[in-house]
XYZ file of C-alpha atoms in Angstrom:
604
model
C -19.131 -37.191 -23.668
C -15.974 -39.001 -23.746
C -13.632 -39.846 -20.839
C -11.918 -36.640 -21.053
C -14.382 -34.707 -20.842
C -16.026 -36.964 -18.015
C -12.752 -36.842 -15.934
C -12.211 -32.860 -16.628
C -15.678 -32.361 -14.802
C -15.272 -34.209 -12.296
C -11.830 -32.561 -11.410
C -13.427 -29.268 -11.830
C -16.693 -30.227 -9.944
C -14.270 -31.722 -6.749
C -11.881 -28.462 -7.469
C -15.400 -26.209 -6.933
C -16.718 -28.129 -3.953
C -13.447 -27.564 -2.471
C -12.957 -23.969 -3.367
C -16.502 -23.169 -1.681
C -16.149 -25.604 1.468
C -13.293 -23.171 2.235
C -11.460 -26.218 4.423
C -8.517 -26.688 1.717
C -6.048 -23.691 0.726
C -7.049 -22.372 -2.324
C -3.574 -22.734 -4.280
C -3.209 -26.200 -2.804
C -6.502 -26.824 -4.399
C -5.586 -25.260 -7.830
C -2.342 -27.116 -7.514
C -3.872 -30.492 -6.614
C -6.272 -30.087 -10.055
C -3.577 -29.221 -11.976
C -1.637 -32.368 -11.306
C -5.343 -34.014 -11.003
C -5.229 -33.146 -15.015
C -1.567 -34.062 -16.301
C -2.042 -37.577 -14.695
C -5.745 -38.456 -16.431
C -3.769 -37.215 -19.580
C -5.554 -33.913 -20.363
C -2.960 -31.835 -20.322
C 0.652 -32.563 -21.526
C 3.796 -31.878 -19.232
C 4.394 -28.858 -21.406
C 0.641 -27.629 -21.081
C 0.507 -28.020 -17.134
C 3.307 -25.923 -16.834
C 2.381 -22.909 -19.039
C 0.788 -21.366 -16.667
C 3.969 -20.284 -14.628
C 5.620 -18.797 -17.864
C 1.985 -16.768 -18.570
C 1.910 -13.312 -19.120
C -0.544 -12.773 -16.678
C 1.273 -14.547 -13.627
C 4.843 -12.678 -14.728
C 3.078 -8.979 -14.705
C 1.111 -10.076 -11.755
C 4.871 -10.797 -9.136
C 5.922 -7.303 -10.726
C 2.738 -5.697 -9.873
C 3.108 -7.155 -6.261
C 6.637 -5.618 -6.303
C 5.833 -2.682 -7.267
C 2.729 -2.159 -4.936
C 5.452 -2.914 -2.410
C 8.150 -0.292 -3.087
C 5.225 2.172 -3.325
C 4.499 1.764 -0.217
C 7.788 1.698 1.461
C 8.729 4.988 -0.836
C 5.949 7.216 0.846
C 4.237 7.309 -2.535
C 1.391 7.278 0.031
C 1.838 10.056 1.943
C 2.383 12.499 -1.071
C -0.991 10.980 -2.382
C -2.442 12.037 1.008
C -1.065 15.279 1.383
C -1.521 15.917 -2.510
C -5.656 14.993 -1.367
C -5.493 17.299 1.624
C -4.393 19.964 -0.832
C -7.594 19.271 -3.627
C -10.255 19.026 -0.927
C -9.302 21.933 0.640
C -11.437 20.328 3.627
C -14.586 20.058 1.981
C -16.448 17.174 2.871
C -17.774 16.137 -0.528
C -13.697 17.800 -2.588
C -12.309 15.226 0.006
C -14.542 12.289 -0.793
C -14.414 12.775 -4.218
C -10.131 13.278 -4.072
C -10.092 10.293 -2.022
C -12.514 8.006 -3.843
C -10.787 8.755 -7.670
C -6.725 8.142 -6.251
C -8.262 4.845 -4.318
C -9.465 3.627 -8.097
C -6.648 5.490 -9.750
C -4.166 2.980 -7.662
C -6.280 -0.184 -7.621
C -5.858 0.125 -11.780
C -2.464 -0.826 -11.356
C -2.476 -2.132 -7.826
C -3.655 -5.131 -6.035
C -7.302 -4.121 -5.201
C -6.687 -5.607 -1.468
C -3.277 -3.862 -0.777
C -4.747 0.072 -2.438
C -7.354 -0.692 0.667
C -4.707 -1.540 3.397
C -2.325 1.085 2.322
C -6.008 3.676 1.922
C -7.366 3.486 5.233
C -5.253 5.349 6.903
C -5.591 8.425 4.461
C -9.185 8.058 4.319
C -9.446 7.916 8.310
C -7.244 11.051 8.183
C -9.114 12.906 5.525
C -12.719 11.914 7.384
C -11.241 13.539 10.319
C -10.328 16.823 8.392
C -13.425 16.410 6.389
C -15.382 16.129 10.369
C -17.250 12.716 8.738
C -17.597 9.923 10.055
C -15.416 7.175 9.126
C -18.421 4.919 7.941
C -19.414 7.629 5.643
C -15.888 7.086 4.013
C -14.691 3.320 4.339
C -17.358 1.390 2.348
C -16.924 3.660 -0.814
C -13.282 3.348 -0.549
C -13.657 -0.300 -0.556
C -16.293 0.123 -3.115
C -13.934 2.224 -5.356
C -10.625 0.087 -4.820
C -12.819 -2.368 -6.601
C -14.220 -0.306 -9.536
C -10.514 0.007 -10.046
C -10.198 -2.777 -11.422
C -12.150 -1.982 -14.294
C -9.762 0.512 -15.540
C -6.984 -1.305 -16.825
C -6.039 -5.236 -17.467
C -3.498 -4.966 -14.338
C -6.556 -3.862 -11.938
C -7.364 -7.556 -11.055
C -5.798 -11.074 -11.416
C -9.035 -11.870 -13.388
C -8.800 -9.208 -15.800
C -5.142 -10.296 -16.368
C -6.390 -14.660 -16.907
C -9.548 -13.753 -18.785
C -7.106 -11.589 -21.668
C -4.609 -14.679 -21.559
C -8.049 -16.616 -22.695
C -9.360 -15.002 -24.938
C -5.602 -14.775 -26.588
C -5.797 -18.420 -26.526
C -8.643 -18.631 -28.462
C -8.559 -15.924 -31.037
C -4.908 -14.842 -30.986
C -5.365 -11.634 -29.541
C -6.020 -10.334 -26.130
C -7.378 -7.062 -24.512
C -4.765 -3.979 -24.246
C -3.641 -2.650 -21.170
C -6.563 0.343 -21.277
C -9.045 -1.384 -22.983
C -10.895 -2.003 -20.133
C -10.899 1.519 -19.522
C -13.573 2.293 -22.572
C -16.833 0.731 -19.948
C -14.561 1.291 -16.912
C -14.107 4.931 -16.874
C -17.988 5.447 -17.698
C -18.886 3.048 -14.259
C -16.278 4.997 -12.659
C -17.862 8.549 -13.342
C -21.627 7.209 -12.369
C -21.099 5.330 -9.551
C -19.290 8.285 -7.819
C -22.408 10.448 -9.110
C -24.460 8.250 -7.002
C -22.266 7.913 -3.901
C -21.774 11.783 -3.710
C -25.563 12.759 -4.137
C -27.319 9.547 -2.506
C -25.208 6.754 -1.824
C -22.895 8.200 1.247
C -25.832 9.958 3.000
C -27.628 6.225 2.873
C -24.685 5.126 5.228
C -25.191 4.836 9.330
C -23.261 7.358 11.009
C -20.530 4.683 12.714
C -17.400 4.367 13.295
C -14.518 5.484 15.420
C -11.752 7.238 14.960
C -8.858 5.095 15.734
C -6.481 6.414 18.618
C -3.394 7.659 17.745
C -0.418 4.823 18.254
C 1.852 6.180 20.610
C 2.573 9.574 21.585
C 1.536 12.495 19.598
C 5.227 14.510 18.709
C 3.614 18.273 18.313
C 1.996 17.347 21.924
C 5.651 15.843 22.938
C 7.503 19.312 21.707
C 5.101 21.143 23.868
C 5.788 18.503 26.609
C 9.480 18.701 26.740
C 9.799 22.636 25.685
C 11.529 21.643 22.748
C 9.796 24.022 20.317
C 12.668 26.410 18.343
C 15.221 23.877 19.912
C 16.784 22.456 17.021
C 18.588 24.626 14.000
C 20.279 23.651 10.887
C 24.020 24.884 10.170
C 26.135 24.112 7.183
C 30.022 24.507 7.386
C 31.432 26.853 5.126
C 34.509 26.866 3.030
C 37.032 28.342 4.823
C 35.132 27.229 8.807
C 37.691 26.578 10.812
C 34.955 23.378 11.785
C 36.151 21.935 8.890
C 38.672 18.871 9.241
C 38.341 18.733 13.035
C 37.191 16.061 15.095
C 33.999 16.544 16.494
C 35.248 15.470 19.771
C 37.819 17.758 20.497
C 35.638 21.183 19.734
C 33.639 20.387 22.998
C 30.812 22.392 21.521
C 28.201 21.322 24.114
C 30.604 22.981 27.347
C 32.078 25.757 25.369
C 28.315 27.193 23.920
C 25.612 24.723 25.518
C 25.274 23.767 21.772
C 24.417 19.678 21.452
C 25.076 18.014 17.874
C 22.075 15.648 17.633
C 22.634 14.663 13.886
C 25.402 15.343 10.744
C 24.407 15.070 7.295
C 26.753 14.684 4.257
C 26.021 17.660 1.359
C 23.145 16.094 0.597
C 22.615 13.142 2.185
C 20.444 11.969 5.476
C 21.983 12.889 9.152
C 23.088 10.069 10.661
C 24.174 10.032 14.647
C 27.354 11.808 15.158
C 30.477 10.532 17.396
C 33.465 11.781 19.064
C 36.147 10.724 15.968
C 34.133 12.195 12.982
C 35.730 14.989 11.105
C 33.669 17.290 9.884
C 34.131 18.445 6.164
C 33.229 21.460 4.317
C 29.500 21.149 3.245
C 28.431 18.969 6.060
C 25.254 20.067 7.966
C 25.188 19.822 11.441
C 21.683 19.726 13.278
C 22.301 21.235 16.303
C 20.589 21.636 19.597
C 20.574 24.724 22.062
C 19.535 28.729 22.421
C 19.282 30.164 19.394
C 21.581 33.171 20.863
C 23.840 30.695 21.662
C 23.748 28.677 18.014
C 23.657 32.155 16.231
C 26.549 33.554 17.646
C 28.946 29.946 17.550
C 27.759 30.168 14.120
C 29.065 33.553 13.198
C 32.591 32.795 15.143
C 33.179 29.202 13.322
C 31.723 30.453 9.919
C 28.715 28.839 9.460
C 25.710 29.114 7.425
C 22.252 28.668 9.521
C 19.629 26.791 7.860
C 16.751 27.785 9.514
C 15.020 25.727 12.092
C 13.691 21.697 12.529
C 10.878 21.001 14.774
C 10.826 17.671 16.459
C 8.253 15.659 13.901
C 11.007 17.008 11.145
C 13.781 15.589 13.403
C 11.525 12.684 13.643
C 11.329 12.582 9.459
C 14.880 13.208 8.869
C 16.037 9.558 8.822
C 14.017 7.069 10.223
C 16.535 4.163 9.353
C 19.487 5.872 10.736
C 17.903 7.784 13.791
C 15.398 7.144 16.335
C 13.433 9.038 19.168
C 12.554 7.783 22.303
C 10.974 8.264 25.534
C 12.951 6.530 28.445
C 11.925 6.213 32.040
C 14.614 5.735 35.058
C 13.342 3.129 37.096
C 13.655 2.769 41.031
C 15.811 0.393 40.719
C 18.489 1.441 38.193
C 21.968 1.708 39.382
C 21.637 5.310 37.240
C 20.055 7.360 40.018
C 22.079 9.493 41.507
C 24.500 9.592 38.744
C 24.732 12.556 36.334
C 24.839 11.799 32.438
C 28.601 12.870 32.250
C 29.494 10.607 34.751
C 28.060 7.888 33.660
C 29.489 8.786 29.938
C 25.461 8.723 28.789
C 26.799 8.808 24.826
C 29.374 6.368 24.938
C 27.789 4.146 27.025
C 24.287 3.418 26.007
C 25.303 5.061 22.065
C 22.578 7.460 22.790
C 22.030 11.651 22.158
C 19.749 12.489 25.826
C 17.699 15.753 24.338
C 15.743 16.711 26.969
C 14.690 15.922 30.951
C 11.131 15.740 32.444
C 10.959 15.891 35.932
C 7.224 15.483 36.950
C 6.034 19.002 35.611
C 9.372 20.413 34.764
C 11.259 20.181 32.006
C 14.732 21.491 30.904
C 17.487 21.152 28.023
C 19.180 22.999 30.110
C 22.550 22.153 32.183
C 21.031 18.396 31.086
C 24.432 16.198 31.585
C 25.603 17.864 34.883
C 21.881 16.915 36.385
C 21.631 13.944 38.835
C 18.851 11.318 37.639
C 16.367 10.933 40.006
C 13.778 7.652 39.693
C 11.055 8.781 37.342
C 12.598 11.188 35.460
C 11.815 10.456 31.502
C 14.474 11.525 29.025
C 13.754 12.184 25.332
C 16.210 10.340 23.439
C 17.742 10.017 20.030
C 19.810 6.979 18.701
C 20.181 4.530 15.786
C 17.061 1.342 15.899
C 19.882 -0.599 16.852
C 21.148 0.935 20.121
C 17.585 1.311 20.434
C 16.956 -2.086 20.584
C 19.879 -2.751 22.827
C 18.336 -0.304 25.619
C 15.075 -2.544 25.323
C 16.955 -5.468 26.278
C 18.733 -3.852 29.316
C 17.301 -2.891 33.133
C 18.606 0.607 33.616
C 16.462 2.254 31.636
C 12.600 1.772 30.547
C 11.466 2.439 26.907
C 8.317 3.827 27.484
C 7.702 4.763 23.600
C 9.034 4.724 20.366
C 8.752 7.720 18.706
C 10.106 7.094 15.559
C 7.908 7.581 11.955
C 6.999 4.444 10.185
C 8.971 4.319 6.456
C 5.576 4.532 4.941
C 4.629 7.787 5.722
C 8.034 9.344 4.826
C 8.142 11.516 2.215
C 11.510 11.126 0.322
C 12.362 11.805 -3.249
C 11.917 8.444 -3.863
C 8.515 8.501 -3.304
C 7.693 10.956 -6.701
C 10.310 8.715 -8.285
C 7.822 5.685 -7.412
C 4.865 7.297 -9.388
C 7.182 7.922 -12.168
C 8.371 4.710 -12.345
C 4.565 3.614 -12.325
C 3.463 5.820 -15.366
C 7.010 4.590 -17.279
C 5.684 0.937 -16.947
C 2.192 2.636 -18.307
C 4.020 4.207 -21.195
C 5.997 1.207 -22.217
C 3.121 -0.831 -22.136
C 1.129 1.482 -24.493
C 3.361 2.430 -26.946
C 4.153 -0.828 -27.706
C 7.742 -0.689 -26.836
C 7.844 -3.914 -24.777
C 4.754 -6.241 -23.639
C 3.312 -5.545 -20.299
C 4.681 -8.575 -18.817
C 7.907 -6.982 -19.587
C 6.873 -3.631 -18.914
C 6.054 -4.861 -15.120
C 9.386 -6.855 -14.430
C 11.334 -3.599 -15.726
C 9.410 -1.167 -13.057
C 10.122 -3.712 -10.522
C 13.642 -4.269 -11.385
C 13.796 -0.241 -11.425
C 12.555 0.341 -7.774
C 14.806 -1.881 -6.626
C 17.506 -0.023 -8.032
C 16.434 3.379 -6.878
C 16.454 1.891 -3.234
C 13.027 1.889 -3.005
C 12.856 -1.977 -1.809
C 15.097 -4.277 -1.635
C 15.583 -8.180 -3.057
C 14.337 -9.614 0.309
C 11.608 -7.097 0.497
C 10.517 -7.560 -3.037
C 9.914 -11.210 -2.144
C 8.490 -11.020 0.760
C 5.980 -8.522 -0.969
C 4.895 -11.304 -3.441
C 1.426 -12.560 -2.658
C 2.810 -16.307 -3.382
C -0.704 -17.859 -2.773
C -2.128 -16.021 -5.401
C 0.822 -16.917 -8.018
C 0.413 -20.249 -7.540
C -3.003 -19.944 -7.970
C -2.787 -18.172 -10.974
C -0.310 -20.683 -12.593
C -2.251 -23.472 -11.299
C -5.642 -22.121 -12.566
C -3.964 -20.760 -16.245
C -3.953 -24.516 -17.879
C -7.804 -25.143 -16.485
C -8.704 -23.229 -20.022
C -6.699 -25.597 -22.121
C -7.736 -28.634 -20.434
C -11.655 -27.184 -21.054
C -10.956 -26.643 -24.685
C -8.886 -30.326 -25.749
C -11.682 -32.347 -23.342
C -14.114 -30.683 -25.605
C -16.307 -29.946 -22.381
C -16.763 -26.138 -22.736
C -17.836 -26.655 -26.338
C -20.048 -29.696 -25.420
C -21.998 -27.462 -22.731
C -21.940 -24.270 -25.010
C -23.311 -26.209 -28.100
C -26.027 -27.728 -25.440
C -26.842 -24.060 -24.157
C -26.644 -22.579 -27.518
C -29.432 -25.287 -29.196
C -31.250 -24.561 -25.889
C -30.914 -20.370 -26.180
C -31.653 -20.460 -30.236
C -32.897 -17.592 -31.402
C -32.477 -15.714 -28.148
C -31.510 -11.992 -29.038
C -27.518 -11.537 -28.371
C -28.027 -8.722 -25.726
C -30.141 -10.766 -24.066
C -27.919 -13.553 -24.172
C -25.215 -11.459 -22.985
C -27.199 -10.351 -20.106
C -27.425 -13.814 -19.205
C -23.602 -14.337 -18.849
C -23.198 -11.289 -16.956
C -25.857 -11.991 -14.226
C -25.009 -15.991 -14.174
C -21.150 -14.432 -13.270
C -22.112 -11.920 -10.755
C -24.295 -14.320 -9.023
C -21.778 -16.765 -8.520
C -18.726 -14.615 -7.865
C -20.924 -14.273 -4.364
C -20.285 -17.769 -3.296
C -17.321 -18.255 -5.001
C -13.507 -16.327 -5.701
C -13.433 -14.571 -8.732
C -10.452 -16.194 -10.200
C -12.179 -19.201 -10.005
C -15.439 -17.932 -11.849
C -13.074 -16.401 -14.001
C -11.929 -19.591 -15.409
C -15.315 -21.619 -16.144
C -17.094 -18.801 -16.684
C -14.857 -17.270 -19.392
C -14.407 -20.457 -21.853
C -17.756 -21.128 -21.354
C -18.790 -17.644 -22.862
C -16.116 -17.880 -25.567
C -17.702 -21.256 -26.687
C -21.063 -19.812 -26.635
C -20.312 -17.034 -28.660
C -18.786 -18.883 -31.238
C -21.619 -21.241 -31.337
C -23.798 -18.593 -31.990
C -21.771 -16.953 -34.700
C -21.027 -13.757 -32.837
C -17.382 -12.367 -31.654
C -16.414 -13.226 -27.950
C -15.096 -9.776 -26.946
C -18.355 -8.430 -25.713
C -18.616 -11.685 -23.691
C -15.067 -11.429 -22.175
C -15.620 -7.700 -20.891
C -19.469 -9.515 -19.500
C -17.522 -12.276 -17.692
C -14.642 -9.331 -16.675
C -17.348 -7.029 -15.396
C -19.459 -9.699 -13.585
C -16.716 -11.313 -11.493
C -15.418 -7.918 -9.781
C -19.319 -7.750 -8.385
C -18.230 -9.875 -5.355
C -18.695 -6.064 -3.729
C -22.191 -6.535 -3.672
C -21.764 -8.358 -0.175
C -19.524 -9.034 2.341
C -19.553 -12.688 1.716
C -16.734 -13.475 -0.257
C -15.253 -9.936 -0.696
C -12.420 -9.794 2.001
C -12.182 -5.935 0.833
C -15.784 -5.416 2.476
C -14.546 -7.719 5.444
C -11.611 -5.950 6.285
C -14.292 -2.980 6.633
C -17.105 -4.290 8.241
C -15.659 -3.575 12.161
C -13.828 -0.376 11.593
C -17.121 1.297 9.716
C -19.661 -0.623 11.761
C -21.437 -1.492 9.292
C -24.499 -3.990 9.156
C -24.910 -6.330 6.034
C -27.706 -4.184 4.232
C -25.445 -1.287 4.133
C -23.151 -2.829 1.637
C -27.154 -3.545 -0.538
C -28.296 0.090 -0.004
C -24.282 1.466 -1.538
C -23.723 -1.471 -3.865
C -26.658 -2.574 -5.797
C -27.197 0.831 -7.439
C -23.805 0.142 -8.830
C -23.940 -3.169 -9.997
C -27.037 -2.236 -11.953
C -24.540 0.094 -13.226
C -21.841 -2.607 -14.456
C -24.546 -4.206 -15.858
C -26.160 -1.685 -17.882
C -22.575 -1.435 -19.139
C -22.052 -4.734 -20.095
C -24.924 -5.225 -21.950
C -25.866 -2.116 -23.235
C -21.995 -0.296 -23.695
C -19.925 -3.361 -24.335
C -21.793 -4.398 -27.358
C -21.331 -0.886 -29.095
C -17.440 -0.412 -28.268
C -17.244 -4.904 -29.540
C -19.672 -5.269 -31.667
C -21.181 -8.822 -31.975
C -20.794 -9.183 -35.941
């Protein structure tokens, strides 16, 4: 061995120790053998900073924008409700729904982030379902993983061991090509958690408690059931071009204007100097004898009803519910809510009262607060915020729904979006690098994230680590230190049958991708292969998918797999649960990277 090769093992051999120690930052660590390896020479200034321009790290930041905008769009929600729909509450419909969407995301999704975003719809579905959530979180974490089998976006490994292998032959795996062993582990590994695998699990596991007040409950609470109606102003309304100050609805029909809403747009709070136009909804407040007949006077259409959690829905960036408390010591006791000019004052809409069991809409701004009484409130975050800051009144609860679970048009747009980067990619069209920054570039533009949100989505730590790792493979291949172990292995392994062989790399990978992240596995493990199969005279592509298969396996425990981590205390579970679910499976990759791979890549 010659100094390059001495010096490019001992960077990688310090690079390892540190990786496993777990003391140092992982991209700091990367980072530090990258530079470690321009200044002995290995790699040329041009060569150390490839790895930032690599396909794999540019598809990976779109991915992580994407993922992102997904989530903000309520592209999770529809998948949930969509799941509700298919399982029709069966147990194992549910399971199954939930199981194949958690892998259908993770194909195109961060495997971590398709778990985060997950576990609330599977916690929902197990409660539908009556299962217990144990029976439910380990295969979701299970399947988030097999996900990344399906496609070369399912994991940043998948994504650095194709930039390889292009490196060395020229060409690299497609976007589905993964799919040809991934689909098949899919299909058999939900076999066996279906018939065996789940009913192995403990029964453990709470349901979490509901965060904050339950809105159905609160409607019930605050008699607000059939309290809010829809009404759109007509052509020819005599509503139309007058100030919604001076037509005093709430004194001349007990009618309160809680939100307006531009033909088509979302209701925003309304004030005294708007002028309403023709085609503006109003969402309106009161007795629906009362609403009915203002309606037919003014000439307006009714709409039909809102409940509260729709009211709730309608805009959560505009409008806000709340549950205030008057405290003993505000200076608003005594006062009514006209007199202390309750709308222009605080910029709040007051609903509703609740006066120890009692509670009215009625005559609600001619009643004198009395300490304890809780209002029901509606107002914009920001006046929201203002009343947290204040003393006369006490936020007892936000009521508002998170962005997430909004359902929006956006949110169907979001999937589209997805399968248009999909299509692109496949038909050739544009790379998938390209194909990425394009459906990133496009959610921003449909308002599904913006700029500072897309950035802040970006799992930095794992770019750099990327980058960093990316030139490890060239600096392998000039120090001539992969070929120098693979020609030692290969004189060692003569003879040896190429399954068998094969079977080797797969089981050497998925034992250390235990102790060790898979990116880092990833990038000894794959040259390593390559060299070996070319010192053996047989193709490397069965060896890539070996290496790609063998370093998602980290499922098998919950050592290094922070998917099983993040599970561990919600499910309860106890370390031979993840054996009893996840060996079976493994033993599945395997069987289909020895026995399949080799038919779909032939070794000759």
């Amino acid at each position: 061995m010659d100094f390059p090769a001495i010096y490019t093992a001992f960077v990688l051999l310090v690079g390892v120790a540190l990786f496993a120690s777990g003391r140092v930052r992982m991209d700091l660590v990367a980072l530090g053998m990258l530079l470690a390896l321009y200044l002995g020479g290995v790699l040329s200034a041009q060569e150390t900073l490839q790895g930032f321009a690599a396909p794999a790290t540019i598809s990976l930041g779109g991915i992580y924008v994407l993922s992102g905008a997904m989530r903000r769009s309520g592209s999770m929600a529809l998948i949930g409700r969509w799941l509700l729909g298919l399982g029709r509450r069966s147990a194992r419909r549910l399971t199954a729904s939930l199981l194949l969407a958690t892998a259908g995301l993770s194909a195109f999704m961060p495997n971590l982030a398709v778990t985060i975003i997950m576990m609330p719809v599977g916690l929902r579905l197990s409660r539908a379902a009556k299962l217990r959530p144990s029976k439910l979180l380990l295969p979701l974490g299970l399947f988030a993983s097999l996900g990344g089998y399906l496609t070369l976006l399912g994991t940043p490994p998948n994504l650095i061991i194709s930039d390889l292998l292009a490196e060395r032959t020229g060409s690299g795996l497609g976007l589905l090509e993964p799919t040809l062993v991934g689909l098949p582990i899919l299909l058999l590994s939900l076999a066996w958690v279906l018939l065996a695998g789940q009913r192995m699990l403990p029964e453990s596991g709470d349901f979490p408690m509901r965060s904050g007040p339950n809105l159905q409950q609160l409607e019930k609470t605050y008699r607000m059931d059939k309290a809010f109606y829809r009404l759109r102003v007509r052509s020819g309304s005599d509503l139309a071009g007058s100030r919604l100050g001076d037509l005093d609805l709430r004194n001349r029909w007990g009618v309160n204007v809680v939100g307006v809403a531009s033909s088509g747009g979302a209701p925003y709070r309304p004030w005294p100097d708007m002028v309403l136009e023709v085609n503006d909804e109003l969402i309106v407040q009161g007795k629906r004898a009362d609403i009915l007949q203002m309606a037919t006077i003014h000439h307006l259409e009714p709409r039909g009803e809102v409940s509260l959690v729709e009211l709730a829905r309608l805009a959560p960036t505009e409008l806000e519910l709340a549950e205030v408390m008057v405290p003993p010591y505000s200076p608003l006791v005594g006062h009514t809510l006209a007199e202390i000019e309750f709308a222009e004052s605080f910029g709040l809409n007051a609903l509703a009262l609740l006066r120890g069991e009692q509670a009215s809409a009625k005559a609600l701004m001619a009643t004198p607060l009395q300490e304890g009484d809780r209002l029901l409130v509606e107002g914009s975050p920001k006046q929201l915020a203002r009343l947290r800051r204040g003393r006369d009144l006490v936020v007892l609860s936000d009521l508002g729904v998170p962005l997430e679970d909004v359902i929006t048009w956006r949110s169907a747009w979001m999937l589209g979006i997805l399968a248009g980067m999909v299509f692109l990619s496949l038909s050739g069209l544009v790379t998938l690098p390209l194909a990425a920054l394009i459906a990133a570039f496009v959610a921003v533009l449909v308002g599904a994230t913006t700029p500072e949100q897309a950035y802040q989505d970006i799992d930095w730590m794992v770019i750099i680590l990327v980058a960093s790792l990316l030139p490890l493979g060239a600096a392998l291949d000039h120090s001539g230190l992969t070929a120098i172990i693979a020609r030692a292995l290969a004189s060692v392994l003569f003879g040896i049958p190429p399954a068998l062989l094969l079977a080797l790399v797969f089981f050497i990978t998925a034992l250390v991708t235990q102790v060790l992240a898979n990116m880092v596995v990833a990038l000894i493990m794959a040259p390593l292969a390559f060299d070996l199969a070319f010192a053996m005279n047989l193709r490397p592509e069965p060896f890539a998918m070996a290496v790609l298969l063998g370093v998602t396996t980290a499922f098998l425990t919950p050592l290094t797999d922070v998917i099983n981590l993040l599970l561990r205390k919600p499910g309860g579970y106890a370390f031979r649960d993840y054996l009893i679910l996840n060996l079976p499976v493994v033993l599945i990759v395997a069987l289909a990277a020895i026995w399949l791979g080799p038919i779909i890549w032939p070794f000759y």
